[in-house]
mmCIF file of C-alpha atoms in Angstrom:
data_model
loop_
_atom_site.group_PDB
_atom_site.id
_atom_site.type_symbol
_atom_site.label_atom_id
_atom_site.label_comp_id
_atom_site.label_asym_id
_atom_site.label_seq_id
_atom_site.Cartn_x
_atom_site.Cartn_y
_atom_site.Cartn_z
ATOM 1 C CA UNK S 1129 98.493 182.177 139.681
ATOM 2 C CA UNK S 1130 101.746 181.680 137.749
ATOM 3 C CA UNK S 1131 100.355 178.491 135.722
ATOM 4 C CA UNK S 1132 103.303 176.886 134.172
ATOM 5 C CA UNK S 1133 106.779 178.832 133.963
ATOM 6 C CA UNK S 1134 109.641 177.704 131.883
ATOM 7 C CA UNK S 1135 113.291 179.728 131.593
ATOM 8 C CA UNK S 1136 115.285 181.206 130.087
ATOM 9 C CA UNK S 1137 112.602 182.617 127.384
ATOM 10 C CA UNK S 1138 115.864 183.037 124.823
ATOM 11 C CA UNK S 1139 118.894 181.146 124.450
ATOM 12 C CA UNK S 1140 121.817 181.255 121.947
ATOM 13 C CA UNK S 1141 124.435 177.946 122.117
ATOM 14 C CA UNK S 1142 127.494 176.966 120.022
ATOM 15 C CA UNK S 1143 127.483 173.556 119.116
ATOM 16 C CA UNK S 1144 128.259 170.684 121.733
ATOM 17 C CA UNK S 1145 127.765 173.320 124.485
ATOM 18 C CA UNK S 1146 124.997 171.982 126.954
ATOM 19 C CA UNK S 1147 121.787 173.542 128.770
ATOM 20 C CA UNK S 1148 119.050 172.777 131.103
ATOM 21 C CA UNK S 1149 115.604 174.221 130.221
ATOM 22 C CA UNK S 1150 114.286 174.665 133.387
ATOM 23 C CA UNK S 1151 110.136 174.241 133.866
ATOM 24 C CA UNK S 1152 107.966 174.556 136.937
ATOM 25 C CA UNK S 1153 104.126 174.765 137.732
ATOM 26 C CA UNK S 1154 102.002 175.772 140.761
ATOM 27 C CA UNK S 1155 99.166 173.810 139.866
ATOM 28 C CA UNK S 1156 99.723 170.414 141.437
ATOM 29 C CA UNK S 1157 99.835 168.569 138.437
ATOM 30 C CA UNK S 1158 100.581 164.742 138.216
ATOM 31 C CA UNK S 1159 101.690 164.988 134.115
ATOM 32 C CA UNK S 1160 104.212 167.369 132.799
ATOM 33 C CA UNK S 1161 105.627 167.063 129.196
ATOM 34 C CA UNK S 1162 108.261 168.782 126.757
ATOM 35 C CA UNK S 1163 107.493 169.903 123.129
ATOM 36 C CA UNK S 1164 109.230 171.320 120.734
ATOM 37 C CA UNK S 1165 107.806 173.233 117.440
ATOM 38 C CA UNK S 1166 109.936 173.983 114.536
ATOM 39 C CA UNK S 1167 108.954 176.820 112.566
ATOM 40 C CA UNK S 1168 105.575 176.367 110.578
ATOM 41 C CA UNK S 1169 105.058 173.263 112.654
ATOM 42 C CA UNK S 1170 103.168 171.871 114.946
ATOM 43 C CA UNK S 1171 104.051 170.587 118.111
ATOM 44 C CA UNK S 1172 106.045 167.050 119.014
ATOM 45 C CA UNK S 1173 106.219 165.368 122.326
ATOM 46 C CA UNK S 1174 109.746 164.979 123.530
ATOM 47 C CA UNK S 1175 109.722 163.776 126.981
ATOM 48 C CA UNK S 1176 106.768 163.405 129.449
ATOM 49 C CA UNK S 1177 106.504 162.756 133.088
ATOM 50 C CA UNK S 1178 103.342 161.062 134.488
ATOM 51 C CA UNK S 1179 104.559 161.759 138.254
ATOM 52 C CA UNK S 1180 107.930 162.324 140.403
ATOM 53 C CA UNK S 1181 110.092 159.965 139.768
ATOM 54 C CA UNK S 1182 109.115 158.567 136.494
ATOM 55 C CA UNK S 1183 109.337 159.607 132.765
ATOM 56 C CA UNK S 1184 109.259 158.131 129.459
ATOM 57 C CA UNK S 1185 110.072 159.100 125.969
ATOM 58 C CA UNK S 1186 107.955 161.025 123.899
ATOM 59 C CA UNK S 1187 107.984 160.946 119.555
ATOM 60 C CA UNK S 1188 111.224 163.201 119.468
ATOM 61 C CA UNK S 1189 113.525 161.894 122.643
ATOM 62 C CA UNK S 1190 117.345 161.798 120.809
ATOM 63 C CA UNK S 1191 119.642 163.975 122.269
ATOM 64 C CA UNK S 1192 117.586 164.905 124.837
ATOM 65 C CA UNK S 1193 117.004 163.892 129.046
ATOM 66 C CA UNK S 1194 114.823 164.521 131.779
ATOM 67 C CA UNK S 1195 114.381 164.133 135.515
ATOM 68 C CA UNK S 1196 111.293 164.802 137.813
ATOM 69 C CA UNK S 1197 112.520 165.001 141.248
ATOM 70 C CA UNK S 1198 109.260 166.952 142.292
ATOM 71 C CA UNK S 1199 105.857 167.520 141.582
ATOM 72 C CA UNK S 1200 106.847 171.558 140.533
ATOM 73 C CA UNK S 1201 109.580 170.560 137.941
ATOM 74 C CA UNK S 1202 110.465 169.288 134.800
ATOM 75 C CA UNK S 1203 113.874 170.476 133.560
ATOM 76 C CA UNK S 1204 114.845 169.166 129.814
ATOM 77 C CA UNK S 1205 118.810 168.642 129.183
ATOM 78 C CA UNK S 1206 120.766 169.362 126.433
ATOM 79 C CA UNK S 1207 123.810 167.099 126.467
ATOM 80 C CA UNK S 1208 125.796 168.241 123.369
ATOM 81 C CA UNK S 1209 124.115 170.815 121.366
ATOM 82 C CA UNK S 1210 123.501 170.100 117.449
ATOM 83 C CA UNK S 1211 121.833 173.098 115.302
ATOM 84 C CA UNK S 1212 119.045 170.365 114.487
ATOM 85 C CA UNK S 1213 117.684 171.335 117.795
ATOM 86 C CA UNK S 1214 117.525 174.772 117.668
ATOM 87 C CA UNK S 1215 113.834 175.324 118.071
ATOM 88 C CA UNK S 1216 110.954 176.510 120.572
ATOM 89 C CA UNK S 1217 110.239 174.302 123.606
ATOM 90 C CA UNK S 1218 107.118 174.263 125.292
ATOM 91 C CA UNK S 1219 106.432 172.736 129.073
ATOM 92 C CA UNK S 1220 103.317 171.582 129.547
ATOM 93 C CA UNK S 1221 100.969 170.200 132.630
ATOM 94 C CA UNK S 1222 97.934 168.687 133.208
ATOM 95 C CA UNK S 1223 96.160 166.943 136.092
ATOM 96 C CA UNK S 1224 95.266 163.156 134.549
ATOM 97 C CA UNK S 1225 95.862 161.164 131.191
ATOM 98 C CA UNK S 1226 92.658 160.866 131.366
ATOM 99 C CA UNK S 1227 91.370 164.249 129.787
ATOM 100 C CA UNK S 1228 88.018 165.150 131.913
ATOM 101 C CA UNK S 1229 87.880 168.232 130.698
ATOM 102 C CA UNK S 1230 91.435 168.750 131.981
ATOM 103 C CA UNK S 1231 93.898 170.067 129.330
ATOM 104 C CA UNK S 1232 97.488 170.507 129.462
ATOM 105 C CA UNK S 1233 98.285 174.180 130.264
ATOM 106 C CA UNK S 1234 101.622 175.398 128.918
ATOM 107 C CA UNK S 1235 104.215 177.725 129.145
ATOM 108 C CA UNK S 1236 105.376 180.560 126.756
ATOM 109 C CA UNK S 1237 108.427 178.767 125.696
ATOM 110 C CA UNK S 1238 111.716 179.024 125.502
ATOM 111 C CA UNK S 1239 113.292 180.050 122.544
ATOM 112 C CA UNK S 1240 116.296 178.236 121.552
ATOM 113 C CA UNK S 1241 119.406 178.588 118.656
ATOM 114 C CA UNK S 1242 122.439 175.949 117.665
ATOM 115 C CA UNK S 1243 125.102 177.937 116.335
ATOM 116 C CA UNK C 26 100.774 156.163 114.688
ATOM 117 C CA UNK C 27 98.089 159.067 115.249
ATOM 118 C CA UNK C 28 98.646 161.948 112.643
ATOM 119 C CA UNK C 29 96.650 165.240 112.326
ATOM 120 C CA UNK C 30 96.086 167.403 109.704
ATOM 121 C CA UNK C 31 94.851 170.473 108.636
ATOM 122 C CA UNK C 32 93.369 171.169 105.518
ATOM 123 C CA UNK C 33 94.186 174.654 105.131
ATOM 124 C CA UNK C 34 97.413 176.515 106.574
ATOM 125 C CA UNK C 35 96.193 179.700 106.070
ATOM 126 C CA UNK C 36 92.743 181.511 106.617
ATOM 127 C CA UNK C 37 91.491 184.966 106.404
ATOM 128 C CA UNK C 38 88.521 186.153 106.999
ATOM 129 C CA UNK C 39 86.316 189.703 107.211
ATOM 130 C CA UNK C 40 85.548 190.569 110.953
ATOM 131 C CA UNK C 41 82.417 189.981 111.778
ATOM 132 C CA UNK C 42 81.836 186.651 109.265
ATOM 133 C CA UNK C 43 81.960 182.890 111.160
ATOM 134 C CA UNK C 44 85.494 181.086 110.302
ATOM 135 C CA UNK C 45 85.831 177.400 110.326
ATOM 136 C CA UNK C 46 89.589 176.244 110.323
ATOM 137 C CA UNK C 47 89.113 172.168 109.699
ATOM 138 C CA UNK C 48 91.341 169.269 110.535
ATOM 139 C CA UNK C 49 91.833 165.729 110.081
ATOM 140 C CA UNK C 50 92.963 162.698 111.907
ATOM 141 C CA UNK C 51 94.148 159.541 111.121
ATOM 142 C CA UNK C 52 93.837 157.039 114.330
ATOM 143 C CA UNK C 53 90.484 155.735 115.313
ATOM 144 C CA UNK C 54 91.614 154.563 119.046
ATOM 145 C CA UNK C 55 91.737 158.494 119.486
ATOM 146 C CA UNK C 56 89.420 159.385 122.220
ATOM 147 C CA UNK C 57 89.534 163.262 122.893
ATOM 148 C CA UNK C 58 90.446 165.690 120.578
ATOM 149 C CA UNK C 59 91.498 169.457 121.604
ATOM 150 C CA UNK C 60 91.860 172.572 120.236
ATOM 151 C CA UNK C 61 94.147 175.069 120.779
ATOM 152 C CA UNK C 62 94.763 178.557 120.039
ATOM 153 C CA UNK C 63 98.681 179.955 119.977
ATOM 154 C CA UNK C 64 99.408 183.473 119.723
ATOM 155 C CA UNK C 65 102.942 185.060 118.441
ATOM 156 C CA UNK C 66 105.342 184.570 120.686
ATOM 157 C CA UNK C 67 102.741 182.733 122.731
ATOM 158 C CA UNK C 68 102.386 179.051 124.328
ATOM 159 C CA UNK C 69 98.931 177.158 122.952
ATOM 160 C CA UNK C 70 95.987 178.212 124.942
ATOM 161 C CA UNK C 71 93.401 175.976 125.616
ATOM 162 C CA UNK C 72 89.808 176.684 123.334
ATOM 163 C CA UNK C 73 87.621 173.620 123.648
ATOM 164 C CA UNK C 74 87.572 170.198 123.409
ATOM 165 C CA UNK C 75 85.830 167.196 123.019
ATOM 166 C CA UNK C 76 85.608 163.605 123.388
ATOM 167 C CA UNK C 77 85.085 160.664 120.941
ATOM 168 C CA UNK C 78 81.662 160.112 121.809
ATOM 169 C CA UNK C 79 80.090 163.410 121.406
ATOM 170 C CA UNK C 80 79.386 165.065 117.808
ATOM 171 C CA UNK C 81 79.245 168.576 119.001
ATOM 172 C CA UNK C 82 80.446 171.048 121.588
ATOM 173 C CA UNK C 83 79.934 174.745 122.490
ATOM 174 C CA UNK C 84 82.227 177.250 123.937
ATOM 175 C CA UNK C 85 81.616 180.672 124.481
ATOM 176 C CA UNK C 86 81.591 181.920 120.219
ATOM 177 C CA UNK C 87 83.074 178.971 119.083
ATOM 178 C CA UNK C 88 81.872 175.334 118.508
ATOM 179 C CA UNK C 89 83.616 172.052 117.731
ATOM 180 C CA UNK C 90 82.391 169.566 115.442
ATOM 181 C CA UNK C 91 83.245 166.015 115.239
ATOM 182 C CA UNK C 92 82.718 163.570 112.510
ATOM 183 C CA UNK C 93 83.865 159.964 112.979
ATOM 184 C CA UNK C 94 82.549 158.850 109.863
ATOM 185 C CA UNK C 95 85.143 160.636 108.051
ATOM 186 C CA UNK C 96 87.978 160.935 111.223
ATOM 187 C CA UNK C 97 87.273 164.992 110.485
ATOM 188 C CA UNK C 98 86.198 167.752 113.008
ATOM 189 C CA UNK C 99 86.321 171.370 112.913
ATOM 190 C CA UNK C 100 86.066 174.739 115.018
ATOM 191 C CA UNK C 101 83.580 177.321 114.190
ATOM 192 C CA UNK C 102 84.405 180.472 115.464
ATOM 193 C CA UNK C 103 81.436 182.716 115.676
ATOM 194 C CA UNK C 104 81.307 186.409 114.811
ATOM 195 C CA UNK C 105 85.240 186.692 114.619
ATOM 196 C CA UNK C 106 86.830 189.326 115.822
ATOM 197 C CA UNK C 107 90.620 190.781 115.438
ATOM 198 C CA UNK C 108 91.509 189.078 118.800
ATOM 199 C CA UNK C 109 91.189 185.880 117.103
ATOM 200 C CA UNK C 110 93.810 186.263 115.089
ATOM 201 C CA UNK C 111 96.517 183.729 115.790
ATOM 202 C CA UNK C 112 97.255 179.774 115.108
ATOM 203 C CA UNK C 113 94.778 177.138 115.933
ATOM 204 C CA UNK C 114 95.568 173.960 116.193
ATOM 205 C CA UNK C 115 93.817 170.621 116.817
ATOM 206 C CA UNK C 116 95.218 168.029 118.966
ATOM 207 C CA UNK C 117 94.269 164.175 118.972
ATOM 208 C CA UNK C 118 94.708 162.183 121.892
ATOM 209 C CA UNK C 119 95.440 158.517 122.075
ATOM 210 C CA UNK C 120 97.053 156.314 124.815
ATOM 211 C CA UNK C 121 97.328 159.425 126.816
ATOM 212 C CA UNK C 122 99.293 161.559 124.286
ATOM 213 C CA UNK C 123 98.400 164.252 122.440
ATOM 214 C CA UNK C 124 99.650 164.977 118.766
ATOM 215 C CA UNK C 125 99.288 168.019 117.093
ATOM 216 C CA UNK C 126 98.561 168.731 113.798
ATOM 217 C CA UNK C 127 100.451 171.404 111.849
ATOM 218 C CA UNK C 128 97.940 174.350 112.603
ATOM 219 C CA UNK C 129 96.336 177.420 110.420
ATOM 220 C CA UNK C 130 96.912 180.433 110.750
ATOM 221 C CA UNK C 131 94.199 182.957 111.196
ATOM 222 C CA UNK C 132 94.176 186.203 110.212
ATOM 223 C CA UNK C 133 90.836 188.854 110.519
ATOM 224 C CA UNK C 134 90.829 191.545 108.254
ATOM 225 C CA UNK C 135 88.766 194.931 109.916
#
């Protein structure tokens, strides 16, 4: 059982270059979602998707989009690079908002540097 | 907005002994609270959670406390062992988001 698999797991970009961080999961889940954690930090919602077809913006949404053609995928774009986002970026899924004992499983991340 | 905390951002502790990392929370509409454990070069991995209207939950070695009173709860991990060793963080969960506080880092000294 995969769980939730997000690539490439390391990146280097020069500034204004762009990127798509590409996420999937094999669990059937409705939500997906798109952190990223600076260093020392904990983690802020970017983008989240509560189904295909529809997202919204999370705390941290500038310079960043997202589609959800499918249930499996959640890919995060990069449009024009700026070192402010070099970070980590974590995909996430869960079944329902609604939390019944259902937590969002995530993926090991994708490690990411503006240069 | 929500905002979590954490009191301490670093913890160490003999194996063997009980650690309690702690964390606080600012909004009151939050109705489940997570927490999560993140290894090095690691995503967060599910521990244990809990919802607003509970006090107290146990996992397998490690228990979550929740005080309203005070918007405060805490993980108690039970006879810790060097496996344990990592980041915890809590999670708060309002409107269907989570936010994360800035975690503690635990480290278990043989």
């Amino acid at each position: 059982n995969a769980g939730v698999t997000q690539t490439p797991k390391f990146r280097i970009l020069k500034i204004g270059q762009s990127m798509t961080l590409q996420c999937t999961q094999d669990m059937n889940h409705n939500y997906m979602y798109w952190y990223r954690q600076d260093p020392g930090m904990g983690l802020k919602l970017i983008y989240y998707s509560v189904g295909a077809g529809i997202t919204d913006k999370g705390e941290v949404p500038n310079g960043y989009n997202v589609s959800r053609s499918t249930t499996e995928d959640f890919p995060l774009r990069l449009e024009l690079a700026a070192p402010s986002q070099t970070s980590v970026y974590f995909c996430a899924s869960s079944y329902s908002p609604g939390w019944s004992n259902q937590p969002q499983h995530f993926g090991d991340g994708t490690r990411l540097s503006i240069l | 907005g929500e905002s979590v905390g954490l009191h301490l951002p670093t913890l160490s502790v003999q194996e063997g002994d009980n650690s309690i990392i702690n964390c606080a929370y600012s909004n009151s509409a939050s109705d489940y609270f997570i927490w999560y454990k993140q290894e090095s070069g690691k995503g967060p991995q599910f521990i244990i959670d809990i919802r607003s209207n509970m006090d107290k939950r146990q996992g397998q070695r490690v228990t979550v406390l929740l005080n309203k009173t005070v918007k405060h709860l805490s993980l108690q991990i039970a006879a810790t062992q060097p496996g344990d060793s990592a980041v915890y963080f809590c999670a708060g969960s309002a409107e269907s988001r989570l936010t994360f506080g800035e975690g503690t880092q635990l480290t278990v000294n043989p």
